[in-house]
């Protein structure tokens, strides 16, 4: 009996989670991205995460709904990241990238988080006649423009060196994932 009750709670939590995430999508669609609204959305997602931590397993019959929650939450997070690209966000350890890439100023270090969650720390050191000296995760190397300067351990993501700007004072890189 307790197992049946637990499964009903899990199904209900999945439905509520789906409704909340769907509701968040509606709020974004309505254009309400005020600080208060974004804070409310983040709080709702926190409550969903807390409820999921309390559950032991998701009922196998609710797998479709669970997948829907993942898909919707992922779509929302991607849109937020896309719209916030270039902003310095508090409590976010990394740089949000646009398709144009991110600038790494000479003699500075930037850390990015690729789509698979792997972090890549890079520094642009110098320009030579043979290429550009960069340090990637502590390893110094010489790279031409267009090179893959880092490939993830799983091989699904990489960082490419796109170009330089402002009289060679910035290296522009971009993370790409399959």
mmCIF file of C-alpha atoms in Angstrom, residues 12-171:
data_model
loop_
_atom_site.group_PDB
_atom_site.id
_atom_site.type_symbol
_atom_site.label_atom_id
_atom_site.label_comp_id
_atom_site.label_asym_id
_atom_site.label_seq_id
_atom_site.Cartn_x
_atom_site.Cartn_y
_atom_site.Cartn_z
ATOM 1 C CA UNK A 12 1.646 13.940 -8.992
ATOM 2 C CA UNK A 13 5.070 15.522 -8.478
ATOM 3 C CA UNK A 14 5.906 14.834 -12.110
ATOM 4 C CA UNK A 15 2.664 16.435 -13.237
ATOM 5 C CA UNK A 16 3.198 19.452 -10.987
ATOM 6 C CA UNK A 17 6.785 19.765 -12.196
ATOM 7 C CA UNK A 18 5.621 19.615 -15.815
ATOM 8 C CA UNK A 19 2.971 22.233 -15.132
ATOM 9 C CA UNK A 20 5.447 24.529 -13.386
ATOM 10 C CA UNK A 21 8.052 24.215 -16.109
ATOM 11 C CA UNK A 22 5.345 24.733 -18.726
ATOM 12 C CA UNK A 23 4.179 27.761 -16.746
ATOM 13 C CA UNK A 24 7.706 29.130 -16.759
ATOM 14 C CA UNK A 25 7.743 28.785 -20.529
ATOM 15 C CA UNK A 26 4.499 30.767 -20.709
ATOM 16 C CA UNK A 27 5.967 33.540 -18.530
ATOM 17 C CA UNK A 28 8.980 33.765 -20.832
ATOM 18 C CA UNK A 29 6.670 33.760 -23.844
ATOM 19 C CA UNK A 30 4.789 36.680 -22.322
ATOM 20 C CA UNK A 31 8.047 38.588 -22.108
ATOM 21 C CA UNK A 32 8.150 38.890 -18.312
ATOM 22 C CA UNK A 33 11.851 38.679 -17.552
ATOM 23 C CA UNK A 34 11.873 41.215 -14.732
ATOM 24 C CA UNK A 35 14.160 40.437 -11.780
ATOM 25 C CA UNK A 36 11.139 39.546 -9.612
ATOM 26 C CA UNK A 37 9.746 37.190 -12.250
ATOM 27 C CA UNK A 38 13.108 35.517 -12.880
ATOM 28 C CA UNK A 39 13.594 35.099 -9.130
ATOM 29 C CA UNK A 40 10.160 33.488 -8.845
ATOM 30 C CA UNK A 41 10.976 31.110 -11.683
ATOM 31 C CA UNK A 42 14.284 30.151 -10.072
ATOM 32 C CA UNK A 43 12.496 29.529 -6.754
ATOM 33 C CA UNK A 44 9.956 27.284 -8.488
ATOM 34 C CA UNK A 45 12.750 25.264 -10.074
ATOM 35 C CA UNK A 46 14.468 25.006 -6.677
ATOM 36 C CA UNK A 47 11.270 23.607 -5.140
ATOM 37 C CA UNK A 48 10.977 21.062 -7.951
ATOM 38 C CA UNK A 49 14.604 20.009 -7.397
ATOM 39 C CA UNK A 50 14.020 19.678 -3.631
ATOM 40 C CA UNK A 51 10.927 17.519 -4.201
ATOM 41 C CA UNK A 52 12.790 15.315 -6.653
ATOM 42 C CA UNK A 53 15.621 14.828 -4.134
ATOM 43 C CA UNK A 54 13.082 13.486 -1.610
ATOM 44 C CA UNK A 55 11.728 10.908 -4.072
ATOM 45 C CA UNK A 56 13.477 7.567 -4.431
ATOM 46 C CA UNK A 57 12.609 6.789 -8.066
ATOM 47 C CA UNK A 58 10.309 8.071 -10.769
ATOM 48 C CA UNK A 59 7.442 5.742 -11.610
ATOM 49 C CA UNK A 60 8.318 4.021 -14.926
ATOM 50 C CA UNK A 61 4.853 4.884 -16.252
ATOM 51 C CA UNK A 62 5.746 8.568 -15.793
ATOM 52 C CA UNK A 63 8.917 8.330 -17.907
ATOM 53 C CA UNK A 64 7.351 10.335 -20.736
ATOM 54 C CA UNK A 65 6.366 13.159 -18.394
ATOM 55 C CA UNK A 66 9.810 13.099 -16.768
ATOM 56 C CA UNK A 67 11.436 13.360 -20.199
ATOM 57 C CA UNK A 68 9.110 16.269 -21.015
ATOM 58 C CA UNK A 69 10.220 18.097 -17.853
ATOM 59 C CA UNK A 70 13.871 17.598 -18.844
ATOM 60 C CA UNK A 71 13.260 18.799 -22.382
ATOM 61 C CA UNK A 72 11.354 21.895 -21.298
ATOM 62 C CA UNK A 73 13.814 22.813 -18.549
ATOM 63 C CA UNK A 74 16.718 22.373 -20.980
ATOM 64 C CA UNK A 75 15.002 24.572 -23.579
ATOM 65 C CA UNK A 76 14.411 27.284 -20.981
ATOM 66 C CA UNK A 77 18.004 27.187 -19.708
ATOM 67 C CA UNK A 78 19.347 27.388 -23.269
ATOM 68 C CA UNK A 79 17.163 30.425 -24.022
ATOM 69 C CA UNK A 80 18.227 32.153 -20.803
ATOM 70 C CA UNK A 81 21.885 31.469 -21.631
ATOM 71 C CA UNK A 82 21.368 32.715 -25.185
ATOM 72 C CA UNK A 83 19.699 35.949 -24.041
ATOM 73 C CA UNK A 84 22.246 36.538 -21.263
ATOM 74 C CA UNK A 85 25.281 35.937 -23.474
ATOM 75 C CA UNK A 86 28.001 38.438 -22.760
ATOM 76 C CA UNK A 87 26.642 39.350 -19.312
ATOM 77 C CA UNK A 88 28.648 38.695 -16.184
ATOM 78 C CA UNK A 89 26.143 36.674 -14.165
ATOM 79 C CA UNK A 90 26.668 36.383 -10.412
ATOM 80 C CA UNK A 91 27.229 32.837 -9.112
ATOM 81 C CA UNK A 92 27.861 31.503 -12.628
ATOM 82 C CA UNK A 93 31.380 30.162 -12.950
ATOM 83 C CA UNK A 94 31.972 30.536 -16.657
ATOM 84 C CA UNK A 95 31.319 32.717 -19.649
ATOM 85 C CA UNK A 96 28.141 32.434 -21.682
ATOM 86 C CA UNK A 97 29.008 32.173 -25.347
ATOM 87 C CA UNK A 98 27.283 33.393 -28.465
ATOM 88 C CA UNK A 99 27.926 32.015 -31.929
ATOM 89 C CA UNK A 100 30.362 34.885 -32.345
ATOM 90 C CA UNK A 101 32.551 33.486 -29.579
ATOM 91 C CA UNK A 102 34.105 35.008 -26.516
ATOM 92 C CA UNK A 103 37.080 37.360 -26.317
ATOM 93 C CA UNK A 104 40.104 36.355 -24.268
ATOM 94 C CA UNK A 105 42.166 39.526 -23.756
ATOM 95 C CA UNK A 106 45.939 39.198 -23.887
ATOM 96 C CA UNK A 107 47.486 38.097 -20.592
ATOM 97 C CA UNK A 108 44.080 37.323 -19.040
ATOM 98 C CA UNK A 109 42.454 34.010 -18.257
ATOM 99 C CA UNK A 110 38.874 33.040 -19.081
ATOM 100 C CA UNK A 111 37.113 29.850 -18.067
ATOM 101 C CA UNK A 112 34.205 28.541 -20.081
ATOM 102 C CA UNK A 113 31.846 25.672 -19.449
ATOM 103 C CA UNK A 114 31.127 23.647 -22.562
ATOM 104 C CA UNK A 115 27.745 22.130 -23.328
ATOM 105 C CA UNK A 116 28.760 18.817 -21.751
ATOM 106 C CA UNK A 117 29.706 20.561 -18.479
ATOM 107 C CA UNK A 118 33.473 20.334 -18.936
ATOM 108 C CA UNK A 119 35.386 23.471 -17.913
ATOM 109 C CA UNK A 120 38.161 24.891 -20.062
ATOM 110 C CA UNK A 121 40.527 27.540 -18.737
ATOM 111 C CA UNK A 122 42.443 29.505 -21.353
ATOM 112 C CA UNK A 123 44.900 32.379 -21.524
ATOM 113 C CA UNK A 124 46.046 34.241 -24.630
ATOM 114 C CA UNK A 125 49.736 34.960 -24.154
ATOM 115 C CA UNK A 126 51.382 36.216 -27.341
ATOM 116 C CA UNK A 127 51.444 36.369 -31.136
ATOM 117 C CA UNK A 128 54.390 34.989 -33.066
ATOM 118 C CA UNK A 129 55.138 34.485 -36.753
ATOM 119 C CA UNK A 130 54.288 30.769 -36.311
ATOM 120 C CA UNK A 131 50.972 31.203 -34.508
ATOM 121 C CA UNK A 132 49.429 32.316 -31.241
ATOM 122 C CA UNK A 133 50.693 31.174 -27.870
ATOM 123 C CA UNK A 134 47.892 30.136 -25.537
ATOM 124 C CA UNK A 135 47.632 28.200 -22.308
ATOM 125 C CA UNK A 136 44.740 25.726 -22.248
ATOM 126 C CA UNK A 137 44.017 24.079 -18.886
ATOM 127 C CA UNK A 138 47.594 24.797 -17.821
ATOM 128 C CA UNK A 139 49.226 23.453 -21.020
ATOM 129 C CA UNK A 140 50.982 26.005 -23.209
ATOM 130 C CA UNK A 141 50.727 25.569 -26.965
ATOM 131 C CA UNK A 142 51.118 27.340 -30.287
ATOM 132 C CA UNK A 143 47.907 27.518 -32.355
ATOM 133 C CA UNK A 144 46.992 28.871 -35.786
ATOM 134 C CA UNK A 145 43.675 30.596 -36.371
ATOM 135 C CA UNK A 146 40.992 27.978 -36.982
ATOM 136 C CA UNK A 147 42.626 25.355 -34.764
ATOM 137 C CA UNK A 148 40.809 23.234 -32.232
ATOM 138 C CA UNK A 149 42.582 24.332 -29.097
ATOM 139 C CA UNK A 150 40.814 21.843 -26.817
ATOM 140 C CA UNK A 151 38.737 18.694 -27.332
ATOM 141 C CA UNK A 152 36.609 17.317 -24.494
ATOM 142 C CA UNK A 153 37.371 13.959 -22.939
ATOM 143 C CA UNK A 154 34.210 12.459 -24.437
ATOM 144 C CA UNK A 155 35.060 13.905 -27.876
ATOM 145 C CA UNK A 156 31.640 15.542 -28.225
ATOM 146 C CA UNK A 157 32.741 19.143 -27.620
ATOM 147 C CA UNK A 158 35.693 21.282 -28.599
ATOM 148 C CA UNK A 159 36.935 24.863 -28.383
ATOM 149 C CA UNK A 160 38.058 26.483 -31.618
ATOM 150 C CA UNK A 161 40.247 29.529 -32.112
ATOM 151 C CA UNK A 162 38.236 31.795 -34.432
ATOM 152 C CA UNK A 163 40.301 34.964 -34.879
ATOM 153 C CA UNK A 164 42.003 37.881 -33.153
ATOM 154 C CA UNK A 165 40.685 41.413 -32.722
ATOM 155 C CA UNK A 166 41.867 44.893 -31.756
ATOM 156 C CA UNK A 167 45.357 44.636 -33.257
ATOM 157 C CA UNK A 168 45.970 41.149 -31.831
ATOM 158 C CA UNK A 169 45.069 42.185 -28.269
ATOM 159 C CA UNK A 170 42.213 39.634 -28.017
ATOM 160 C CA UNK A 171 41.827 36.017 -29.068
#
